PDB file of C-alpha atoms in Angstrom:
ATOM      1  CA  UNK D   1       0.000   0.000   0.000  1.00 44.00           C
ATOM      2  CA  UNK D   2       1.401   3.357  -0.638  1.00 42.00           C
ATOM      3  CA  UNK D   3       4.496   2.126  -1.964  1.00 42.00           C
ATOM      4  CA  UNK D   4       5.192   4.245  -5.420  1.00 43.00           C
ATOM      5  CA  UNK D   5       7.335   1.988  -8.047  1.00 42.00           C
ATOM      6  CA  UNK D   6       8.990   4.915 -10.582  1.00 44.00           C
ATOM      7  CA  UNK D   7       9.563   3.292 -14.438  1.00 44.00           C
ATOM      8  CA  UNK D   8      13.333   3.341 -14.812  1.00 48.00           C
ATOM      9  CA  UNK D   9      13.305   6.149 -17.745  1.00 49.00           C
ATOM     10  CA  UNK D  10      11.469   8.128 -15.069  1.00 48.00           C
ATOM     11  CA  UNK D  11      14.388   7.703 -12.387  1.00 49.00           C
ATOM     12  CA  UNK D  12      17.010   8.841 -15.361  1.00 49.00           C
ATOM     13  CA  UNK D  13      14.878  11.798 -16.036  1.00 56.00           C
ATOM     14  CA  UNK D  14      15.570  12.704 -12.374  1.00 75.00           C
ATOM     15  CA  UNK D  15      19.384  12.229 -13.219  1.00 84.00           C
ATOM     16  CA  UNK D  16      21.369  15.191 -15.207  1.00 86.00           C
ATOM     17  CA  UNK D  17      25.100  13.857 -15.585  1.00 90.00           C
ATOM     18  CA  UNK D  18      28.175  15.803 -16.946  1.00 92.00           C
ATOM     19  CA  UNK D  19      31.624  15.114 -17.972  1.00 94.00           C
ATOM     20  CA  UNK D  20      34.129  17.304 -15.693  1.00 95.00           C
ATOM     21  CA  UNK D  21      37.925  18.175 -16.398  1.00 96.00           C
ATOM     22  CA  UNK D  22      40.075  18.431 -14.117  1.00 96.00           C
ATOM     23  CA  UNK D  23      43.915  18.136 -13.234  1.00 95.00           C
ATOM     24  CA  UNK D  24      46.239  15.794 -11.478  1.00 95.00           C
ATOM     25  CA  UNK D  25      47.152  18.605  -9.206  1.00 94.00           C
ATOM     26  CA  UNK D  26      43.155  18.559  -8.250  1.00 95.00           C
ATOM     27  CA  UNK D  27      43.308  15.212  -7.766  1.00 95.00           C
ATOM     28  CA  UNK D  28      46.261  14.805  -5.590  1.00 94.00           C
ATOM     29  CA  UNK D  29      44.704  18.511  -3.445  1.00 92.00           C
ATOM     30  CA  UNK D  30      41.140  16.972  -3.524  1.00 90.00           C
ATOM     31  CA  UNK D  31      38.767  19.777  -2.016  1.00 89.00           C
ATOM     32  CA  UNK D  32      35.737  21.828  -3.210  1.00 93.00           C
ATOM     33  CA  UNK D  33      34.642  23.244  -6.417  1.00 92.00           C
ATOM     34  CA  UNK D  34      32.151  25.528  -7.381  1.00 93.00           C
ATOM     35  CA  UNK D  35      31.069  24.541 -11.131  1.00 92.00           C
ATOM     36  CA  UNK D  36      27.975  25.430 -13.867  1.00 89.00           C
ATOM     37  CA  UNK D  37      25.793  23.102 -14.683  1.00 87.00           C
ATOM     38  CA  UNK D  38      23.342  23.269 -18.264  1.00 79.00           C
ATOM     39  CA  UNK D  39      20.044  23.045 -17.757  1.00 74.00           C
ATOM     40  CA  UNK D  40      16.653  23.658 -19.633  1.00 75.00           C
ATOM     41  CA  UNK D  41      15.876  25.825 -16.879  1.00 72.00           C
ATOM     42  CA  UNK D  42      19.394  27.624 -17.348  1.00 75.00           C
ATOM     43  CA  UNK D  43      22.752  26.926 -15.777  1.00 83.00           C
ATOM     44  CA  UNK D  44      22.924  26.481 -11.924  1.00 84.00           C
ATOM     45  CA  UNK D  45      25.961  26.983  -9.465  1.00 89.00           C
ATOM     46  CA  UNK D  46      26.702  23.750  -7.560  1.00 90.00           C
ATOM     47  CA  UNK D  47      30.014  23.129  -5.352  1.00 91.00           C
ATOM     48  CA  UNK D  48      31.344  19.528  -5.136  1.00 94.00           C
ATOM     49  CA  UNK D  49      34.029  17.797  -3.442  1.00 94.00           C
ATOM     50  CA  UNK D  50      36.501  15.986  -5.837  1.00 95.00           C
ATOM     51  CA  UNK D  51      37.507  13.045  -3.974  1.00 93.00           C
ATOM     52  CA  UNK D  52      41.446  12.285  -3.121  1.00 92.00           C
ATOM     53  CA  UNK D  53      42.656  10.134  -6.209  1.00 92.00           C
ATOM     54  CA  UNK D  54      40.260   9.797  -8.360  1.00 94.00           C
ATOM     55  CA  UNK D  55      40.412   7.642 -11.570  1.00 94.00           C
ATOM     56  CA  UNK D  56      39.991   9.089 -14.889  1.00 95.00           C
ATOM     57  CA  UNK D  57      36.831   8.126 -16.173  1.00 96.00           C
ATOM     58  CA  UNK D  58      35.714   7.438 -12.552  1.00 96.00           C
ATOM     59  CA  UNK D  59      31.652   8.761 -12.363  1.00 96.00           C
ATOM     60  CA  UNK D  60      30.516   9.976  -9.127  1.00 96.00           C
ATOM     61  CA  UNK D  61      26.661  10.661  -7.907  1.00 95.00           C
ATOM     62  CA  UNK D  62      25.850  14.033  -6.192  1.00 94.00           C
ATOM     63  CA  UNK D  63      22.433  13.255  -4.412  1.00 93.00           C
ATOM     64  CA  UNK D  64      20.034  16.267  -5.381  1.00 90.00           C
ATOM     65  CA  UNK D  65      22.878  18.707  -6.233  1.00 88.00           C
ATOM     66  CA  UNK D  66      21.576  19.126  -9.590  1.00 84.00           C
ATOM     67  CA  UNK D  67      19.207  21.377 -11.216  1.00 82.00           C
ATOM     68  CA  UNK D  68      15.790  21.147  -9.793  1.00 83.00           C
ATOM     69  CA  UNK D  69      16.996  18.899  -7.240  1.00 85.00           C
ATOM     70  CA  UNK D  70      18.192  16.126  -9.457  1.00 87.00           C
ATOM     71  CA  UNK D  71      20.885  13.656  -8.848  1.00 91.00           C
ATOM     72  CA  UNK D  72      24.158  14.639 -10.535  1.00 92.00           C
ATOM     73  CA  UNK D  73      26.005  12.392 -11.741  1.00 94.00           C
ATOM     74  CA  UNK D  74      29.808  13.803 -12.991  1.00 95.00           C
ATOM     75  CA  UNK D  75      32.326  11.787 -14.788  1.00 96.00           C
ATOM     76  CA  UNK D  76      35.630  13.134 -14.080  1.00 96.00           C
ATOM     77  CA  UNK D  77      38.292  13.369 -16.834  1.00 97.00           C
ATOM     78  CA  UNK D  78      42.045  14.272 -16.340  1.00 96.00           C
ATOM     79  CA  UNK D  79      44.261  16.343 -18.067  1.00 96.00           C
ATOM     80  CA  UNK D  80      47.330  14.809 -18.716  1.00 95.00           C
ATOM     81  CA  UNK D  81      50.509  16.589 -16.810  1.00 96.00           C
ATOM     82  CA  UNK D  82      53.617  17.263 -19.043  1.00 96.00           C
ATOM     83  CA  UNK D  83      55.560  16.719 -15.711  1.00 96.00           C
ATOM     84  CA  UNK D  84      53.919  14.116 -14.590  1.00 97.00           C
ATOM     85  CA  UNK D  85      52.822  10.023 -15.428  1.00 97.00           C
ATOM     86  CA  UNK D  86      50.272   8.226 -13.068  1.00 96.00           C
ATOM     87  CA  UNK D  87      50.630   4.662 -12.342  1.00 95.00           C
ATOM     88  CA  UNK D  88      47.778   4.383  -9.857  1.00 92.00           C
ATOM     89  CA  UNK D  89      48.203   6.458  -6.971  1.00 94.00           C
ATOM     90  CA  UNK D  90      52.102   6.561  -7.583  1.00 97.00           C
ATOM     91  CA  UNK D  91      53.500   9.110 -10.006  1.00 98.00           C
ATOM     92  CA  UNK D  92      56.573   9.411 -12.182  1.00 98.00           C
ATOM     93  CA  UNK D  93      58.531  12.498 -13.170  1.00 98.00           C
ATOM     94  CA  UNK D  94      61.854  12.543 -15.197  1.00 97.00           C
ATOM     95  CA  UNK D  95      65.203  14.968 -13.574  1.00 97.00           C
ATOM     96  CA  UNK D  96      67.869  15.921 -15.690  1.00 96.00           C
ATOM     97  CA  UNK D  97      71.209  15.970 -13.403  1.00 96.00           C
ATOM     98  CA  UNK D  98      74.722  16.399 -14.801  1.00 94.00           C
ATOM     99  CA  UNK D  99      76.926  13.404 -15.339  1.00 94.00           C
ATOM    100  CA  UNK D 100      78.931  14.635 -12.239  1.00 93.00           C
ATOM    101  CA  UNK D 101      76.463  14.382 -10.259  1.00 95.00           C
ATOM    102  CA  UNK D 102      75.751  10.691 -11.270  1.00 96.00           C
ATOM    103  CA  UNK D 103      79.585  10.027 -11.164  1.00 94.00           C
ATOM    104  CA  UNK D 104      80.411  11.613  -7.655  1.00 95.00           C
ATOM    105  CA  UNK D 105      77.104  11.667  -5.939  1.00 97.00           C
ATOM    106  CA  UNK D 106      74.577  14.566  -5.014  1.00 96.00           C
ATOM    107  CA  UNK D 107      71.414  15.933  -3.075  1.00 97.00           C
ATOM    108  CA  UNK D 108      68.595  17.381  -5.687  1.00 96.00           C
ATOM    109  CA  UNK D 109      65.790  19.138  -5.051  1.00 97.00           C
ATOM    110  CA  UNK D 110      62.672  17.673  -6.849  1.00 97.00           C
ATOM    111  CA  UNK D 111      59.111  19.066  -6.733  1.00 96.00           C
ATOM    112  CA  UNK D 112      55.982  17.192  -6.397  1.00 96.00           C
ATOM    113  CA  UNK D 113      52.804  17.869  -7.521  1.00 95.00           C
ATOM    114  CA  UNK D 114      51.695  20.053  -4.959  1.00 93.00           C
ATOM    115  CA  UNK D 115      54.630  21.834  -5.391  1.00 94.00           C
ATOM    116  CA  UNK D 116      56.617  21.401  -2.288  1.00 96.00           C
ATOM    117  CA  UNK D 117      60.763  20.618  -2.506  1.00 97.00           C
ATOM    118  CA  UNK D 118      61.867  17.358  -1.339  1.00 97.00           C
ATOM    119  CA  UNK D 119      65.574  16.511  -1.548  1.00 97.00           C
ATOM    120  CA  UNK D 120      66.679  13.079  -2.907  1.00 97.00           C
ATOM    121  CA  UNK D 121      70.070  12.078  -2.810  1.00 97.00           C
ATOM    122  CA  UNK D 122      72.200   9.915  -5.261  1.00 97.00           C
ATOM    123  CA  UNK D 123      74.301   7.881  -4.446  1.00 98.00           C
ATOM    124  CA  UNK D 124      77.881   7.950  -6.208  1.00 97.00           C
ATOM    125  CA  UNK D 125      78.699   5.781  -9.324  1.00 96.00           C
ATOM    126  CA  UNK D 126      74.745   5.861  -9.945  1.00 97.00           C
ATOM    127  CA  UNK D 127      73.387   5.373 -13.518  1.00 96.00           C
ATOM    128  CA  UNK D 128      71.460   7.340 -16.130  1.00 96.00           C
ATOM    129  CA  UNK D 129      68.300   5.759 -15.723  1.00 96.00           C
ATOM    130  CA  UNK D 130      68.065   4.651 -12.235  1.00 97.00           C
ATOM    131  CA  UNK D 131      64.390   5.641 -10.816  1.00 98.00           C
ATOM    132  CA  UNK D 132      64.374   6.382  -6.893  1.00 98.00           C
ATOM    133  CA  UNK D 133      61.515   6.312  -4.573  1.00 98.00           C
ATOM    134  CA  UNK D 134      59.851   8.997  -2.645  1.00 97.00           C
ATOM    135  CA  UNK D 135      57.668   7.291  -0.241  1.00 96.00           C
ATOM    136  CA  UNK D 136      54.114   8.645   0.138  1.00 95.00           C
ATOM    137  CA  UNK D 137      54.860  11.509  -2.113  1.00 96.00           C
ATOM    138  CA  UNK D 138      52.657  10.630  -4.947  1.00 95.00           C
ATOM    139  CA  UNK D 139      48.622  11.023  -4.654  1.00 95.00           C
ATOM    140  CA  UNK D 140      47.008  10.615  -1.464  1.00 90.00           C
ATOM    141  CA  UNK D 141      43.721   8.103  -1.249  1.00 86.00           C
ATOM    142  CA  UNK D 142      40.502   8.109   0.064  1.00 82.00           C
ATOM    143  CA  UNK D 143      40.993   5.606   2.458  1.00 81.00           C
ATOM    144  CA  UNK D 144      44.209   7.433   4.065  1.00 83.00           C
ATOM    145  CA  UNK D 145      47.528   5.982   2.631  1.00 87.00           C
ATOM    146  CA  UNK D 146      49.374   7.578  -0.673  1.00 92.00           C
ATOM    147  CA  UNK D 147      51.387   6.814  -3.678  1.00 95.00           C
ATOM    148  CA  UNK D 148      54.856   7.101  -4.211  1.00 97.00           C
ATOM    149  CA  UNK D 149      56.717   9.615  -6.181  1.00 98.00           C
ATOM    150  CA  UNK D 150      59.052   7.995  -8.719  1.00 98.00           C
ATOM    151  CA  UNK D 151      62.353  10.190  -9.630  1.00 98.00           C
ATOM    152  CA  UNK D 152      64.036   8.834 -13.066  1.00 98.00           C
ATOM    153  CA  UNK D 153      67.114  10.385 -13.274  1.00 97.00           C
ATOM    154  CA  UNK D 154      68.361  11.487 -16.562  1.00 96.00           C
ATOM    155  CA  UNK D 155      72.243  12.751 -17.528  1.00 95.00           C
ATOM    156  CA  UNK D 156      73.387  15.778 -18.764  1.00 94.00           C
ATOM    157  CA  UNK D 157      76.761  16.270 -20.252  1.00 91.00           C
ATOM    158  CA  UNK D 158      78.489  19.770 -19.683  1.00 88.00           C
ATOM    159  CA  UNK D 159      79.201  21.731 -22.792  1.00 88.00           C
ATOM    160  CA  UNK D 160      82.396  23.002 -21.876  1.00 89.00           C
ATOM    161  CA  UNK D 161      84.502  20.245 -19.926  1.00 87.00           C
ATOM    162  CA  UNK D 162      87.997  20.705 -19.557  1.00 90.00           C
ATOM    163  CA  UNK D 163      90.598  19.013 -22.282  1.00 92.00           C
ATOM    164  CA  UNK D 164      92.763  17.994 -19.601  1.00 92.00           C
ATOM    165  CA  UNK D 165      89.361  15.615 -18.467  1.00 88.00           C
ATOM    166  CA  UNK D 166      88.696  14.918 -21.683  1.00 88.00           C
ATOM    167  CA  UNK D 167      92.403  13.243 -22.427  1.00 91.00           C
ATOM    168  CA  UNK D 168      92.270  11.246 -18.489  1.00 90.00           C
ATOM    169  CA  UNK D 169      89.016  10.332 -19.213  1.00 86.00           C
ATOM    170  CA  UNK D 170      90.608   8.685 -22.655  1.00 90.00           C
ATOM    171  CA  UNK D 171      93.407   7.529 -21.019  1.00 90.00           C
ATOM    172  CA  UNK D 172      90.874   5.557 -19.088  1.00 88.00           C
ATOM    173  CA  UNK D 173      88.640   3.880 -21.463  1.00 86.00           C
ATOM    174  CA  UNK D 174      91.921   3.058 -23.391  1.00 86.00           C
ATOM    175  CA  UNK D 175      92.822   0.790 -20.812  1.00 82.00           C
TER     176      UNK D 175
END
């Protein structure tokens, strides 16, 4: 008695959904955002909370955020980051150093994608290539843990070394 059943085209009339852009910088900061939504009515102001990590492609329902009290339903997209590559919650970002800092060892600053500095040291004798691990430096999740942030480390070669190098460093391979 009393009970209403709704046909299911009338429950996705009561649905408006949207595709949303966003960066990985959003993702990894999470937080509120005010956006427009398209209606028949016009567009209405709603704010939303982009949840910590979220997948690109990932859909997420606003209960009666939408326009006339609708459920909104937002698919987020992701830009992709020039300085960044995700690999689920971890991310990877490339750092030129110069060959003497491979050789002899160093401490770099590297930024994540928050923008704070974090130093990472190499180790002498390391190689072009090597990728080293920043522990809980990559996107944070939901549930409370966080990726890593992957450094690969890339040589540079100084224009303008020194012949005297040049001929020990012959000397050397000639060996």
């Amino acid at each position: 008695f009393g009970t209403r059943f709704q046909h299911p085209h009338q429950q996705r009339m009561q649905q408006a959904r949207m595709s949303l852009w966003i960066t990985l910088q959003d993702v990894a900061e999470g937080g509120r955002k005010t956006i427009s939504v398209g209606s028949q009515q016009g567009n209405v102001t709603v704010e939303i909370e982009i949840p910590l990590g979220i997948n690109d492609g990932d859909t997420v329902q606003y209960p009666k955020t939408g326009p006339m009290g609708m459920d909104l339903l937002i698919t987020f997209r992701i830009h992709p980051n020039p300085r960044f590559e995700r690999q689920g919650h971890n991310l990877i970002t490339e750092q030129a150093v110069s060959v003497w800092d491979l050789i002899l060892g160093s401490e770099i600053m590297v930024r994540d994608i928050l923008g704070n500095t974090l130093s990472l040291t190499i180790p002498p004798r390391s190689q072009p290539g090597t990728t080293f691990r920043l522990r809980d430096r990559g996107l944070r999740q939901r549930s409370g843990g966080a990726g890593d942030l992957l450094v690969r480390i890339q040589a540079t070669i100084p224009e303008n070394i020194p012949e005297s190098l040049v001929d020990a460093i012959t000397q050397t391979r000639n060996q």
